């Protein structure tokens, strides 16, 4: 599995030992869409936090490259997918509702969809972090 932005999420996936750690593509001054050493065509990509600002751009890029990404987010509303990538996007994006802290969901999504690449973008925004200092510490540790 290829991991872009490696975090503890990769360690929660059953075949984490098969991961090739690439870190942030931006640190290497590479484009995710034009770098043959990072992106392999027709490799299933799981994007966590896909409905955030950065995630939306990643989804548009994957779709433009002809891929059919799998997205994991707390929301699975098809309207959001349409707003990100166009009216026909829900038919080209597999959307799974779930929390990145739920290892069972992560494992199921990886197995069911044959995920070989993970782009981890799920994170809490600052106001939410300030409101809940103790209840979701595990989510802050993961992201």
PDB file of C-alpha atoms in Angstrom:
ATOM      1  CA  UNK A   1       0.000   0.000   0.000  1.00  0.00           C
ATOM      2  CA  UNK A   2       1.260   3.449  -0.895  1.00  0.00           C
ATOM      3  CA  UNK A   3       0.665   6.073   1.789  1.00  0.00           C
ATOM      4  CA  UNK A   4       0.634   9.789   1.115  1.00  0.00           C
ATOM      5  CA  UNK A   5       0.865  11.696   4.448  1.00  0.00           C
ATOM      6  CA  UNK A   6       1.660   8.752   6.667  1.00  0.00           C
ATOM      7  CA  UNK A   7       0.142   8.780  10.143  1.00  0.00           C
ATOM      8  CA  UNK A   8      -1.099   6.292  12.685  1.00  0.00           C
ATOM      9  CA  UNK A   9      -4.024   5.550  10.357  1.00  0.00           C
ATOM     10  CA  UNK A  10      -1.709   3.439   8.188  1.00  0.00           C
ATOM     11  CA  UNK A  11      -0.709   1.406  11.221  1.00  0.00           C
ATOM     12  CA  UNK A  12      -4.353   0.544  11.820  1.00  0.00           C
ATOM     13  CA  UNK A  13      -4.725  -1.117   8.434  1.00  0.00           C
ATOM     14  CA  UNK A  14      -4.104  -4.859   8.450  1.00  0.00           C
ATOM     15  CA  UNK A  15      -1.460  -4.934   5.713  1.00  0.00           C
ATOM     16  CA  UNK A  16       0.406  -1.867   6.973  1.00  0.00           C
ATOM     17  CA  UNK A  17       3.702  -3.732   6.563  1.00  0.00           C
ATOM     18  CA  UNK A  18       3.155  -3.548   2.808  1.00  0.00           C
ATOM     19  CA  UNK A  19       3.106   0.253   2.900  1.00  0.00           C
ATOM     20  CA  UNK A  20       5.552   2.322   0.921  1.00  0.00           C
ATOM     21  CA  UNK A  21       5.863   5.561   2.877  1.00  0.00           C
ATOM     22  CA  UNK A  22       6.018   8.603   0.634  1.00  0.00           C
ATOM     23  CA  UNK A  23       5.244  11.353   3.132  1.00  0.00           C
ATOM     24  CA  UNK A  24       3.928  14.616   1.765  1.00  0.00           C
ATOM     25  CA  UNK A  25       4.367  14.883  -1.987  1.00  0.00           C
ATOM     26  CA  UNK A  26       4.690  18.658  -1.565  1.00  0.00           C
ATOM     27  CA  UNK A  27       7.828  18.188   0.537  1.00  0.00           C
ATOM     28  CA  UNK A  28       9.468  16.608  -2.453  1.00  0.00           C
ATOM     29  CA  UNK A  29       8.319  19.404  -4.781  1.00  0.00           C
ATOM     30  CA  UNK A  30       6.258  16.960  -6.800  1.00  0.00           C
ATOM     31  CA  UNK A  31       2.775  17.085  -8.152  1.00  0.00           C
ATOM     32  CA  UNK A  32       0.561  14.216  -7.039  1.00  0.00           C
ATOM     33  CA  UNK A  33      -0.990  14.121 -10.494  1.00  0.00           C
ATOM     34  CA  UNK A  34       2.173  14.135 -12.651  1.00  0.00           C
ATOM     35  CA  UNK A  35       4.651  12.006 -10.743  1.00  0.00           C
ATOM     36  CA  UNK A  36       4.899   8.486 -12.103  1.00  0.00           C
ATOM     37  CA  UNK A  37       6.938   7.340  -9.114  1.00  0.00           C
ATOM     38  CA  UNK A  38       4.097   8.172  -6.716  1.00  0.00           C
ATOM     39  CA  UNK A  39       0.854   7.746  -8.645  1.00  0.00           C
ATOM     40  CA  UNK A  40       0.137   4.521 -10.494  1.00  0.00           C
ATOM     41  CA  UNK A  41      -2.882   4.574 -12.783  1.00  0.00           C
ATOM     42  CA  UNK A  42      -5.866   2.480 -11.798  1.00  0.00           C
ATOM     43  CA  UNK A  43      -4.679   1.974  -8.233  1.00  0.00           C
ATOM     44  CA  UNK A  44      -7.558   2.367  -5.766  1.00  0.00           C
ATOM     45  CA  UNK A  45      -7.056   5.400  -3.543  1.00  0.00           C
ATOM     46  CA  UNK A  46      -8.719   5.913  -0.160  1.00  0.00           C
ATOM     47  CA  UNK A  47      -8.990   9.594   0.791  1.00  0.00           C
ATOM     48  CA  UNK A  48      -9.845  10.384   4.415  1.00  0.00           C
ATOM     49  CA  UNK A  49     -11.299  13.818   5.117  1.00  0.00           C
ATOM     50  CA  UNK A  50     -12.298  14.097   1.471  1.00  0.00           C
ATOM     51  CA  UNK A  51     -15.006  16.685   2.041  1.00  0.00           C
ATOM     52  CA  UNK A  52     -12.649  19.238   3.562  1.00  0.00           C
ATOM     53  CA  UNK A  53     -11.000  22.020   1.573  1.00  0.00           C
ATOM     54  CA  UNK A  54      -7.801  20.126   0.708  1.00  0.00           C
ATOM     55  CA  UNK A  55      -9.641  16.826   0.279  1.00  0.00           C
ATOM     56  CA  UNK A  56     -11.982  18.376  -2.290  1.00  0.00           C
ATOM     57  CA  UNK A  57      -8.997  19.390  -4.404  1.00  0.00           C
ATOM     58  CA  UNK A  58      -7.495  15.914  -4.124  1.00  0.00           C
ATOM     59  CA  UNK A  59     -10.774  14.308  -5.225  1.00  0.00           C
ATOM     60  CA  UNK A  60     -10.995  16.637  -8.239  1.00  0.00           C
ATOM     61  CA  UNK A  61      -7.414  15.737  -9.165  1.00  0.00           C
ATOM     62  CA  UNK A  62      -7.988  11.995  -8.864  1.00  0.00           C
ATOM     63  CA  UNK A  63     -11.151  12.232 -10.970  1.00  0.00           C
ATOM     64  CA  UNK A  64      -9.338  14.324 -13.595  1.00  0.00           C
ATOM     65  CA  UNK A  65      -6.682  11.587 -13.729  1.00  0.00           C
ATOM     66  CA  UNK A  66      -9.420   9.055 -14.533  1.00  0.00           C
ATOM     67  CA  UNK A  67      -9.478   7.353 -11.154  1.00  0.00           C
ATOM     68  CA  UNK A  68     -12.471   6.270  -9.065  1.00  0.00           C
ATOM     69  CA  UNK A  69     -11.490   7.283  -5.511  1.00  0.00           C
ATOM     70  CA  UNK A  70     -12.933   5.845  -2.318  1.00  0.00           C
ATOM     71  CA  UNK A  71     -13.657   8.563   0.232  1.00  0.00           C
ATOM     72  CA  UNK A  72     -14.056   8.131   3.983  1.00  0.00           C
ATOM     73  CA  UNK A  73     -15.590  11.043   5.823  1.00  0.00           C
ATOM     74  CA  UNK A  74     -18.031  11.756   8.627  1.00  0.00           C
ATOM     75  CA  UNK A  75     -20.508  12.846   5.955  1.00  0.00           C
ATOM     76  CA  UNK A  76     -21.588  10.847   2.905  1.00  0.00           C
ATOM     77  CA  UNK A  77     -24.125  13.244   1.387  1.00  0.00           C
ATOM     78  CA  UNK A  78     -24.061  12.901  -2.444  1.00  0.00           C
ATOM     79  CA  UNK A  79     -24.793  16.643  -2.663  1.00  0.00           C
ATOM     80  CA  UNK A  80     -21.339  17.372  -1.227  1.00  0.00           C
ATOM     81  CA  UNK A  81     -19.704  15.099  -3.796  1.00  0.00           C
ATOM     82  CA  UNK A  82     -21.600  16.916  -6.577  1.00  0.00           C
ATOM     83  CA  UNK A  83     -20.508  20.305  -5.216  1.00  0.00           C
ATOM     84  CA  UNK A  84     -16.870  19.159  -5.178  1.00  0.00           C
ATOM     85  CA  UNK A  85     -16.617  17.443  -8.529  1.00  0.00           C
ATOM     86  CA  UNK A  86     -19.710  17.940 -10.686  1.00  0.00           C
ATOM     87  CA  UNK A  87     -23.154  16.468 -11.208  1.00  0.00           C
ATOM     88  CA  UNK A  88     -21.967  13.024 -12.327  1.00  0.00           C
ATOM     89  CA  UNK A  89     -19.383  12.714  -9.531  1.00  0.00           C
ATOM     90  CA  UNK A  90     -21.459  10.463  -7.213  1.00  0.00           C
ATOM     91  CA  UNK A  91     -21.307   7.746  -9.876  1.00  0.00           C
ATOM     92  CA  UNK A  92     -17.498   8.107 -10.078  1.00  0.00           C
ATOM     93  CA  UNK A  93     -16.738   8.331  -6.338  1.00  0.00           C
ATOM     94  CA  UNK A  94     -17.291   5.603  -3.740  1.00  0.00           C
ATOM     95  CA  UNK A  95     -18.382   7.404  -0.580  1.00  0.00           C
ATOM     96  CA  UNK A  96     -18.211   5.682   2.811  1.00  0.00           C
ATOM     97  CA  UNK A  97     -19.477   7.307   5.980  1.00  0.00           C
ATOM     98  CA  UNK A  98     -17.130   6.693   8.873  1.00  0.00           C
ATOM     99  CA  UNK A  99     -14.642   7.984  11.399  1.00  0.00           C
ATOM    100  CA  UNK A 100     -10.875   7.541  10.924  1.00  0.00           C
ATOM    101  CA  UNK A 101     -10.611   6.482  14.557  1.00  0.00           C
ATOM    102  CA  UNK A 102     -12.756   3.394  13.843  1.00  0.00           C
ATOM    103  CA  UNK A 103     -10.204   0.764  12.857  1.00  0.00           C
ATOM    104  CA  UNK A 104     -12.896  -1.756  11.946  1.00  0.00           C
ATOM    105  CA  UNK A 105     -14.346   0.587   9.307  1.00  0.00           C
ATOM    106  CA  UNK A 106     -10.885   1.381   7.928  1.00  0.00           C
ATOM    107  CA  UNK A 107     -10.053  -2.300   7.603  1.00  0.00           C
ATOM    108  CA  UNK A 108     -13.399  -3.108   5.994  1.00  0.00           C
ATOM    109  CA  UNK A 109     -13.067  -0.291   3.440  1.00  0.00           C
ATOM    110  CA  UNK A 110      -9.525  -1.354   2.516  1.00  0.00           C
ATOM    111  CA  UNK A 111     -10.574  -5.001   2.056  1.00  0.00           C
ATOM    112  CA  UNK A 112     -13.869  -4.382   0.248  1.00  0.00           C
ATOM    113  CA  UNK A 113     -12.488  -1.852  -2.232  1.00  0.00           C
ATOM    114  CA  UNK A 114      -8.966  -3.202  -2.728  1.00  0.00           C
ATOM    115  CA  UNK A 115      -7.361   0.015  -1.518  1.00  0.00           C
ATOM    116  CA  UNK A 116      -3.648   0.209  -2.355  1.00  0.00           C
ATOM    117  CA  UNK A 117      -3.046   3.913  -1.689  1.00  0.00           C
ATOM    118  CA  UNK A 118      -4.102   6.146   1.232  1.00  0.00           C
ATOM    119  CA  UNK A 119      -4.211   9.927   1.245  1.00  0.00           C
ATOM    120  CA  UNK A 120      -4.929  10.887   4.848  1.00  0.00           C
ATOM    121  CA  UNK A 121      -6.414  14.373   5.212  1.00  0.00           C
ATOM    122  CA  UNK A 122      -8.898  13.899   8.050  1.00  0.00           C
ATOM    123  CA  UNK A 123      -8.366  16.346  10.892  1.00  0.00           C
ATOM    124  CA  UNK A 124     -10.295  18.454  13.310  1.00  0.00           C
ATOM    125  CA  UNK A 125     -10.558  22.161  12.745  1.00  0.00           C
ATOM    126  CA  UNK A 126      -9.181  24.353  15.527  1.00  0.00           C
ATOM    127  CA  UNK A 127     -12.571  25.435  16.989  1.00  0.00           C
ATOM    128  CA  UNK A 128     -13.615  21.795  17.462  1.00  0.00           C
ATOM    129  CA  UNK A 129     -10.304  20.952  19.136  1.00  0.00           C
ATOM    130  CA  UNK A 130     -10.760  23.778  21.614  1.00  0.00           C
ATOM    131  CA  UNK A 131     -14.320  22.715  22.482  1.00  0.00           C
ATOM    132  CA  UNK A 132     -13.571  19.067  23.218  1.00  0.00           C
ATOM    133  CA  UNK A 133     -10.265  18.778  25.044  1.00  0.00           C
ATOM    134  CA  UNK A 134     -10.756  15.305  26.479  1.00  0.00           C
ATOM    135  CA  UNK A 135     -13.490  13.431  24.645  1.00  0.00           C
ATOM    136  CA  UNK A 136     -11.704  12.860  21.336  1.00  0.00           C
ATOM    137  CA  UNK A 137      -8.031  12.848  22.257  1.00  0.00           C
ATOM    138  CA  UNK A 138      -7.574   9.709  20.146  1.00  0.00           C
ATOM    139  CA  UNK A 139      -8.649  11.558  16.981  1.00  0.00           C
ATOM    140  CA  UNK A 140      -6.119  14.317  17.584  1.00  0.00           C
ATOM    141  CA  UNK A 141      -3.400  11.735  18.134  1.00  0.00           C
ATOM    142  CA  UNK A 142      -4.235  10.056  14.837  1.00  0.00           C
ATOM    143  CA  UNK A 143      -4.308  13.209  12.756  1.00  0.00           C
TER     144      UNK A 143
END
